[in-house]
Amino acid sequence: MSTDTESSYADGFGQVSRTAGTVFRYLLLGATMFGIVTLAVLLVYVANDAIRPLTADLGWHLTFFLTLVVPTAVVGGYLARRNVPALKLGGMVIGMLGVFLLFSGGVAIVFVDIVPPLTGLSYVVGLLVPAALTVVLTKYEQQIPFTLRVAATGAAFILSLVGVPGYFHSIPEIVRQLPVVPADWMILTLVLGGVAAVVVGQYVARIREDTTAGLAAGASALVLTGLAAVVGPTLGVDANAAAVVTSVAFVPTLAYAGGAAVTREQERIGLLLAAVVIGGSLVGAVAVDALGFAGPQSWVDWQFLTSAHSGTAENAGLYPAIGGSILLMATVAALSFPLGVGAAVYLEEYAPDNAFTRFIDVNISNLAGVPSVVYGLLGLGVFVTYLGQPTGTVLIGGATLALLILPIVIISSREAIRAVPSDMRQASYGMGATRWQTVKNVVLPEAFPGILTGTILALGRAIGETAPLIMIGAPNVLFSLPTELTSKVSAMPLQVYAWSSLFASEDFYTKAVPAGVVVLLAVLLAMNSIAIVLRNKFESEN
Amino acid sequence: MSTDDLETDLTRNTENSPRELLTRSFFFLCAALSVVTTLSIVGLLITEASKFFTLTAPLMGVAGETASIVDFLTGTTWQIHSQEFGVLALVSATLMVTIGSAVIALPLGVATAIYLSEYASAQARSILKPALEILAGVPTVVYGFFALIYITPALEVVFPGIGTFNMLSASIVVGIMIIPMVASISEDAMSAVPDELRQAGYGMGATKFDVSTGIVVPAALSGIFSSFILALSRAIGETMAVTVAAGAQAKFLNPLNPASYLEGALPMTAAMVQLLTGDITGGGLAYRSLFAIGLVLFVITLIMNVISDYVSRRYREAY
């Protein structure tokens, strides 16, 4: 604020210039938009380099314009003017299908290529048996002392998964040695279709408030998955892929769309938008094929997604890095979620107000500010040098990244836990519940969506991290998928770094790197959109 | 609880029952892990770095090559092959990225915060805030690639003499990356300014411009300042963008001379990555120099975080 303005108050009382305010306002808006617009321009450039839409025939563009863009614009425009909630529903269904299709690719990598389906099944059975025992034990909660129950559950899991060497095999081993082994697609249908059936069944039972409907929905989900695996090969689709894509992407989307069609009468017209988009894409694809128009010669193609690094940019692919990123994410999530939530619960629900608690508090916010490269040094020094682990494995990488995002998980989980109204805790204590019972039955279920959102966002940070992986000695080039926790791991950002600095050449700069960047950003976008949908749902419920 | 012996259930002391003890200790251990992490970082950096210096290596029982601590802290040449470890060459490059990104991010970030907290409608805010979050969510290696492939050629039009690797493009992307951090923390501080102050300003006949610059910004100054320090500490620790875009050759440049931003240099974080992508074996002098740089980096960022925390606590206007 300058002295000019102040003196003008005295001189011309009541006279206010609008110019300064208007200029200021647009300056602020310009500043706000600067970063966003710059990034948008850069993204357009990189997408253009990676997907190369201009290499397609004019006919290809025209066909899709007529079959996809025009109908979508018409239906979307109508809905935007008449029924915005329906538009949101339609967008949600389309987004859900896109995101789930992406994830079904990841699931296929994990359950077909990394873990052979039979091994996967053996571990599922090995976990289900002791889990069933735990459920039975919980029924007799009052008769058996707590310590005995915990010991029995722990022993059951260990016996089932490890067995007693020399006396009897672990359950996974027994399953693997079965004389008659079902085909891979049957196992996938059983396991993934089974999970989809349970989820869909519970969802339908909840929204219809009808257990029979839930059972029917679950059964049809399972049948649909099996059907896809059987029919798939006749249409030229691999049976395993058909089973995975159906159970992970199609069945949940169908269930959501179907549920919305039945329960939300005002908005179900929005499903028309989803139908137009999906139908338009299919019709366009068939028409382009029939008319012989060539599509864009994108660098992000099937070959790029399914092959390993190569000396030439045209043949280079991201496959081992994608698999590595998935395994790293699984490890990071498994480590950071319980530890982060546990720390948050302690600090919010248990911690006495003393110096040590305050120290932990300050310490966590400082840890959040430590550069990622220093966490890499921590991984290198502690895990590799002092604990003698081999460099660059999935386990080391996952543990280092987990430590890196732990402060973020803790901070966001604490916010979610703090948002639980204290009346609910008091009510629980008033009913005679102990602290742990209150945490388990009231605080955690209530805070869960917020915790989940924070964890997904933190995982999004971890998936883009490169420096810690370099520090722990992850290889720059990896030609095969990591299959175990102790195999060497690469990751998508690491591969992008290797291409853009170690294999620096015009060829890699214009082909492989933009393609890698687009895939990495697509995965990040999918994860963040899930987190944002969860957050919006959570906020609208409160 | 069985209803049969309600009496005993009601008077039961559950505070230290096995279940409560077990769960409470688990949660405590989770929280204590963060302290263990900090102690490990500090302990590791100090022990490994002290094996690097001539002064402290005998204390650690390390024989063999060492480097002088004075040369490390005052030398301006970083040449691993000729055993010259002058960290100032790296610090100067880090300082350049910090200054360069600050020139971009601080004014833009504060302007963004003022716009979001004072001018934007609720609907505009609900679109702009997630869009800004995206800026911070893009992986840093991607920013580095953008700087190298798209921004440097664009800058070449304006500055024909610019190198393939240069500090300017690296500073620009790091600046864009930290805008959301400045904006969100400053906006929190501005939103915390009570409405009465604004209303009082309007009551005196002030315009929205007067209220924003004369009342809200001064009242939120401690929060704005702490957002600056946090964002700059993030810029100092930023690794991949500078590794890809800033260069691979360590060089001592004057951070205050604008012309030097057209050259490439090697910031501390990039030097650490470079040390590990080269083939150094565990235990060598180059390997230990990694921890010495790490210690310098950790100390700088820690001091900045502590200052930021102190400023936001000490100078916060209490309403």
XYZ file of C-alpha atoms in Angstrom, chain B:
319
model
C -20.264 -59.110 27.466
C -22.414 -61.870 28.876
C -25.392 -60.538 30.749
C -25.032 -63.232 33.426
C -22.344 -61.530 35.382
C -23.170 -57.944 34.544
C -21.957 -56.960 37.947
C -18.378 -58.081 37.404
C -18.377 -56.773 33.843
C -19.395 -53.333 34.948
C -16.643 -53.055 37.491
C -13.984 -54.711 35.380
C -10.813 -52.690 34.886
C -10.018 -52.959 31.190
C -7.228 -50.424 31.059
C -4.479 -53.038 31.166
C -6.235 -56.125 29.854
C -4.033 -58.049 27.392
C -6.067 -56.826 24.428
C -5.744 -53.164 25.394
C -2.058 -53.523 26.197
C -1.321 -55.262 22.915
C -3.142 -52.743 20.737
C -1.809 -49.763 22.635
C 1.779 -50.965 22.338
C 1.319 -51.599 18.614
C 0.074 -48.055 18.045
C 2.873 -46.671 20.184
C 5.489 -48.572 18.200
C 4.056 -47.160 14.951
C 4.392 -43.641 16.301
C 7.843 -44.332 17.687
C 8.966 -45.528 14.248
C 9.061 -41.922 13.083
C 11.518 -41.095 15.850
C 13.587 -44.145 14.914
C 13.594 -42.956 11.288
C 14.887 -39.529 12.259
C 17.529 -40.981 14.545
C 18.653 -43.377 11.812
C 18.919 -40.570 9.276
C 20.918 -38.373 11.633
C 23.079 -41.230 12.927
C 23.762 -42.638 9.494
C 24.629 -39.312 7.904
C 26.921 -38.310 10.754
C 28.782 -41.619 11.043
C 29.233 -42.075 7.289
C 30.146 -38.444 6.689
C 32.681 -38.469 9.504
C 34.436 -41.367 7.772
C 34.935 -38.967 4.885
C 36.857 -36.242 6.667
C 40.511 -36.436 7.670
C 39.684 -34.840 10.988
C 37.115 -37.403 12.109
C 38.003 -40.574 10.205
C 40.516 -41.855 12.816
C 37.762 -41.619 15.434
C 35.656 -43.973 13.308
C 38.608 -46.294 12.844
C 38.767 -45.732 9.118
C 42.135 -45.891 7.444
C 42.683 -44.848 3.865
C 41.872 -41.837 1.791
C 40.065 -38.968 3.421
C 39.332 -35.381 2.545
C 40.011 -32.229 4.494
C 36.922 -30.720 6.066
C 38.186 -27.203 5.330
C 38.688 -27.988 1.652
C 35.244 -29.582 1.553
C 33.497 -26.566 2.995
C 35.498 -23.851 1.229
C 36.674 -25.460 -2.037
C 34.990 -24.444 -5.245
C 36.059 -27.358 -7.456
C 34.174 -30.663 -7.481
C 36.173 -33.245 -9.405
C 35.828 -36.797 -8.175
C 38.518 -38.183 -10.445
C 41.144 -35.749 -9.240
C 39.896 -36.137 -5.645
C 38.796 -32.550 -5.344
C 35.734 -32.272 -3.142
C 34.777 -28.618 -2.901
C 31.113 -28.610 -1.971
C 30.676 -24.916 -2.742
C 30.579 -25.758 -6.446
C 27.484 -27.838 -5.723
C 26.019 -25.429 -3.174
C 26.265 -22.546 -5.642
C 24.245 -24.521 -8.192
C 21.655 -25.445 -5.578
C 21.466 -21.810 -4.531
C 20.876 -20.783 -8.155
C 17.959 -23.197 -8.522
C 16.578 -21.918 -5.230
C 16.864 -18.255 -6.189
C 15.571 -18.872 -9.704
C 12.568 -20.858 -8.552
C 11.884 -18.331 -5.791
C 11.696 -15.505 -8.348
C 8.934 -17.446 -10.096
C 7.124 -19.185 -7.286
C 7.001 -16.601 -4.502
C 5.184 -13.762 -6.322
C 2.986 -16.121 -8.293
C 2.207 -18.211 -5.235
C 1.216 -15.232 -3.091
C -0.842 -13.748 -5.931
C -2.588 -17.097 -6.337
C -3.265 -17.248 -2.615
C -4.744 -13.712 -2.593
C -6.909 -14.542 -5.593
C -8.165 -17.780 -4.091
C -8.836 -16.411 -0.641
C -10.214 -12.941 -1.515
C -11.476 -12.832 -5.084
C -12.397 -16.289 -6.416
C -15.998 -17.487 -6.216
C -16.604 -20.793 -4.476
C -17.060 -22.466 -7.839
C -13.843 -21.049 -9.294
C -12.015 -22.169 -6.179
C -13.361 -25.707 -6.486
C -11.854 -25.895 -9.993
C -8.618 -23.968 -9.421
C -7.497 -25.715 -6.243
C -7.434 -29.264 -7.670
C -5.812 -27.863 -10.826
C -3.054 -26.349 -8.695
C -2.657 -29.627 -6.814
C -1.894 -31.270 -10.145
C 1.131 -28.983 -10.506
C 2.596 -30.506 -7.358
C 1.500 -34.029 -8.286
C 3.362 -34.389 -11.576
C 6.469 -36.539 -10.980
C 9.611 -34.449 -10.830
C 11.419 -36.528 -13.440
C 8.650 -35.553 -15.871
C 9.277 -31.880 -15.072
C 12.959 -32.439 -15.768
C 12.142 -33.914 -19.147
C 9.809 -30.996 -19.941
C 12.584 -28.549 -19.083
C 15.109 -30.348 -21.226
C 12.972 -31.035 -24.296
C 10.406 -28.237 -24.484
C 11.499 -25.307 -22.315
C 15.189 -25.137 -23.243
C 14.510 -24.984 -27.032
C 11.911 -22.289 -26.361
C 14.438 -20.335 -24.292
C 16.985 -20.726 -27.056
C 14.878 -18.404 -29.191
C 15.289 -15.653 -26.603
C 18.827 -16.450 -25.415
C 20.749 -17.940 -28.369
C 23.799 -18.792 -26.252
C 21.950 -21.008 -23.782
C 23.412 -24.450 -23.099
C 21.543 -27.734 -23.592
C 21.677 -28.087 -19.842
C 21.057 -24.816 -18.057
C 19.973 -23.532 -14.700
C 17.252 -21.314 -16.143
C 14.996 -24.088 -17.443
C 15.576 -26.113 -14.268
C 14.670 -23.087 -12.127
C 11.507 -22.488 -14.136
C 10.161 -26.018 -13.682
C 11.137 -26.165 -10.014
C 9.397 -22.807 -9.588
C 6.210 -24.104 -11.215
C 6.411 -27.209 -9.054
C 6.499 -25.285 -5.763
C 3.812 -22.686 -6.619
C 1.066 -24.889 -5.062
C 3.017 -25.159 -1.823
C 3.374 -21.372 -1.466
C -0.224 -20.864 -2.569
C -1.895 -23.406 -0.299
C -0.044 -22.524 2.912
C -0.401 -18.767 2.272
C -4.067 -19.205 1.458
C -4.625 -21.080 4.707
C -3.032 -18.175 6.539
C -5.166 -15.626 4.660
C -8.371 -17.564 5.232
C -7.566 -17.574 8.940
C -7.665 -13.777 9.036
C -10.972 -13.020 10.767
C -13.720 -11.449 8.707
C -14.127 -8.617 11.246
C -10.833 -7.123 10.088
C -12.009 -7.103 6.476
C -15.396 -5.674 7.431
C -13.685 -2.969 9.449
C -11.653 -2.075 6.382
C -14.731 -1.908 4.188
C -16.455 0.145 6.842
C -13.664 2.694 6.563
C -14.388 2.942 2.859
C -11.507 0.793 1.670
C -11.742 -0.947 -1.680
C -11.259 -4.659 -2.114
C -7.730 -3.917 -3.367
C -6.973 -1.926 -0.202
C -8.391 -4.644 2.014
C -6.434 -7.407 0.265
C -3.078 -5.661 0.216
C -3.414 -3.492 3.283
C -5.196 -5.782 5.730
C -5.215 -9.428 4.706
C -1.628 -9.754 3.508
C -0.044 -8.001 6.539
C -2.217 -10.009 8.917
C -1.208 -13.280 7.252
C 2.448 -12.338 6.885
C 3.835 -14.986 9.246
C 2.018 -17.751 7.364
C 3.162 -16.353 4.015
C 6.745 -16.184 5.202
C 6.702 -19.723 6.532
C 5.248 -20.921 3.221
C 8.207 -19.268 1.461
C 10.728 -21.089 3.585
C 8.994 -24.458 3.242
C 8.735 -24.072 -0.527
C 12.383 -23.077 -0.834
C 13.432 -26.009 1.302
C 11.491 -28.190 -1.126
C 13.332 -26.526 -4.033
C 16.687 -27.232 -2.385
C 15.840 -30.901 -1.914
C 14.344 -31.256 -5.374
C 16.291 -33.943 -7.200
C 15.132 -35.400 -10.476
C 14.145 -32.230 -12.327
C 17.564 -30.696 -11.738
C 19.361 -33.978 -12.440
C 17.774 -34.206 -15.870
C 17.777 -30.516 -16.813
C 20.554 -28.677 -14.950
C 23.583 -30.525 -16.177
C 26.233 -33.018 -15.163
C 29.365 -30.904 -14.937
C 30.071 -29.323 -11.551
C 30.949 -25.684 -11.915
C 31.173 -22.807 -9.468
C 28.898 -20.042 -10.719
C 27.967 -16.741 -9.195
C 24.285 -17.068 -8.263
C 23.792 -13.313 -8.355
C 24.980 -12.946 -11.941
C 21.985 -13.428 -14.263
C 24.198 -14.564 -17.144
C 25.318 -17.626 -15.248
C 21.777 -19.021 -15.342
C 22.310 -19.800 -19.014
C 25.035 -22.284 -18.109
C 24.699 -25.738 -16.674
C 25.988 -26.791 -13.261
C 25.553 -29.612 -10.802
C 23.336 -29.046 -7.747
C 23.901 -31.125 -4.603
C 21.028 -33.519 -5.195
C 22.017 -34.093 -8.798
C 25.583 -34.738 -7.690
C 24.341 -37.473 -5.350
C 22.384 -39.153 -8.130
C 25.362 -38.839 -10.452
C 27.664 -40.432 -7.894
C 25.414 -43.473 -7.711
C 24.658 -43.884 -11.391
C 28.404 -43.858 -12.014
C 30.069 -47.077 -10.921
C 31.341 -46.378 -7.462
C 31.883 -49.241 -5.109
C 30.767 -49.252 -1.509
C 33.294 -47.913 0.972
C 35.344 -45.721 -1.396
C 35.961 -42.050 -0.871
C 33.413 -41.089 -3.529
C 30.824 -43.275 -1.780
C 31.472 -41.544 1.529
C 31.351 -38.114 -0.093
C 27.734 -38.980 -0.910
C 26.896 -38.966 2.775
C 28.859 -35.757 3.348
C 26.728 -33.995 0.707
C 23.656 -35.670 2.171
C 24.518 -34.286 5.601
C 24.909 -30.743 4.238
C 21.593 -31.065 2.398
C 19.813 -32.499 5.436
C 21.157 -29.803 7.766
C 20.115 -27.000 5.383
C 16.576 -28.319 4.873
C 16.173 -29.117 8.571
C 17.223 -25.588 9.577
C 14.769 -24.123 7.075
C 11.919 -26.317 8.325
C 12.655 -25.357 11.911
C 12.790 -21.638 11.009
C 9.507 -21.924 9.143
C 7.890 -23.637 12.097
C 9.295 -21.034 14.483
C 8.158 -18.096 12.361
C 4.637 -19.388 11.964
C 4.390 -19.997 15.726
C 6.228 -16.957 17.016
C 4.869 -14.274 14.731
C 1.378 -15.603 14.322
C -1.183 -12.913 15.013
C -3.540 -14.430 17.534
C -7.178 -13.598 16.925
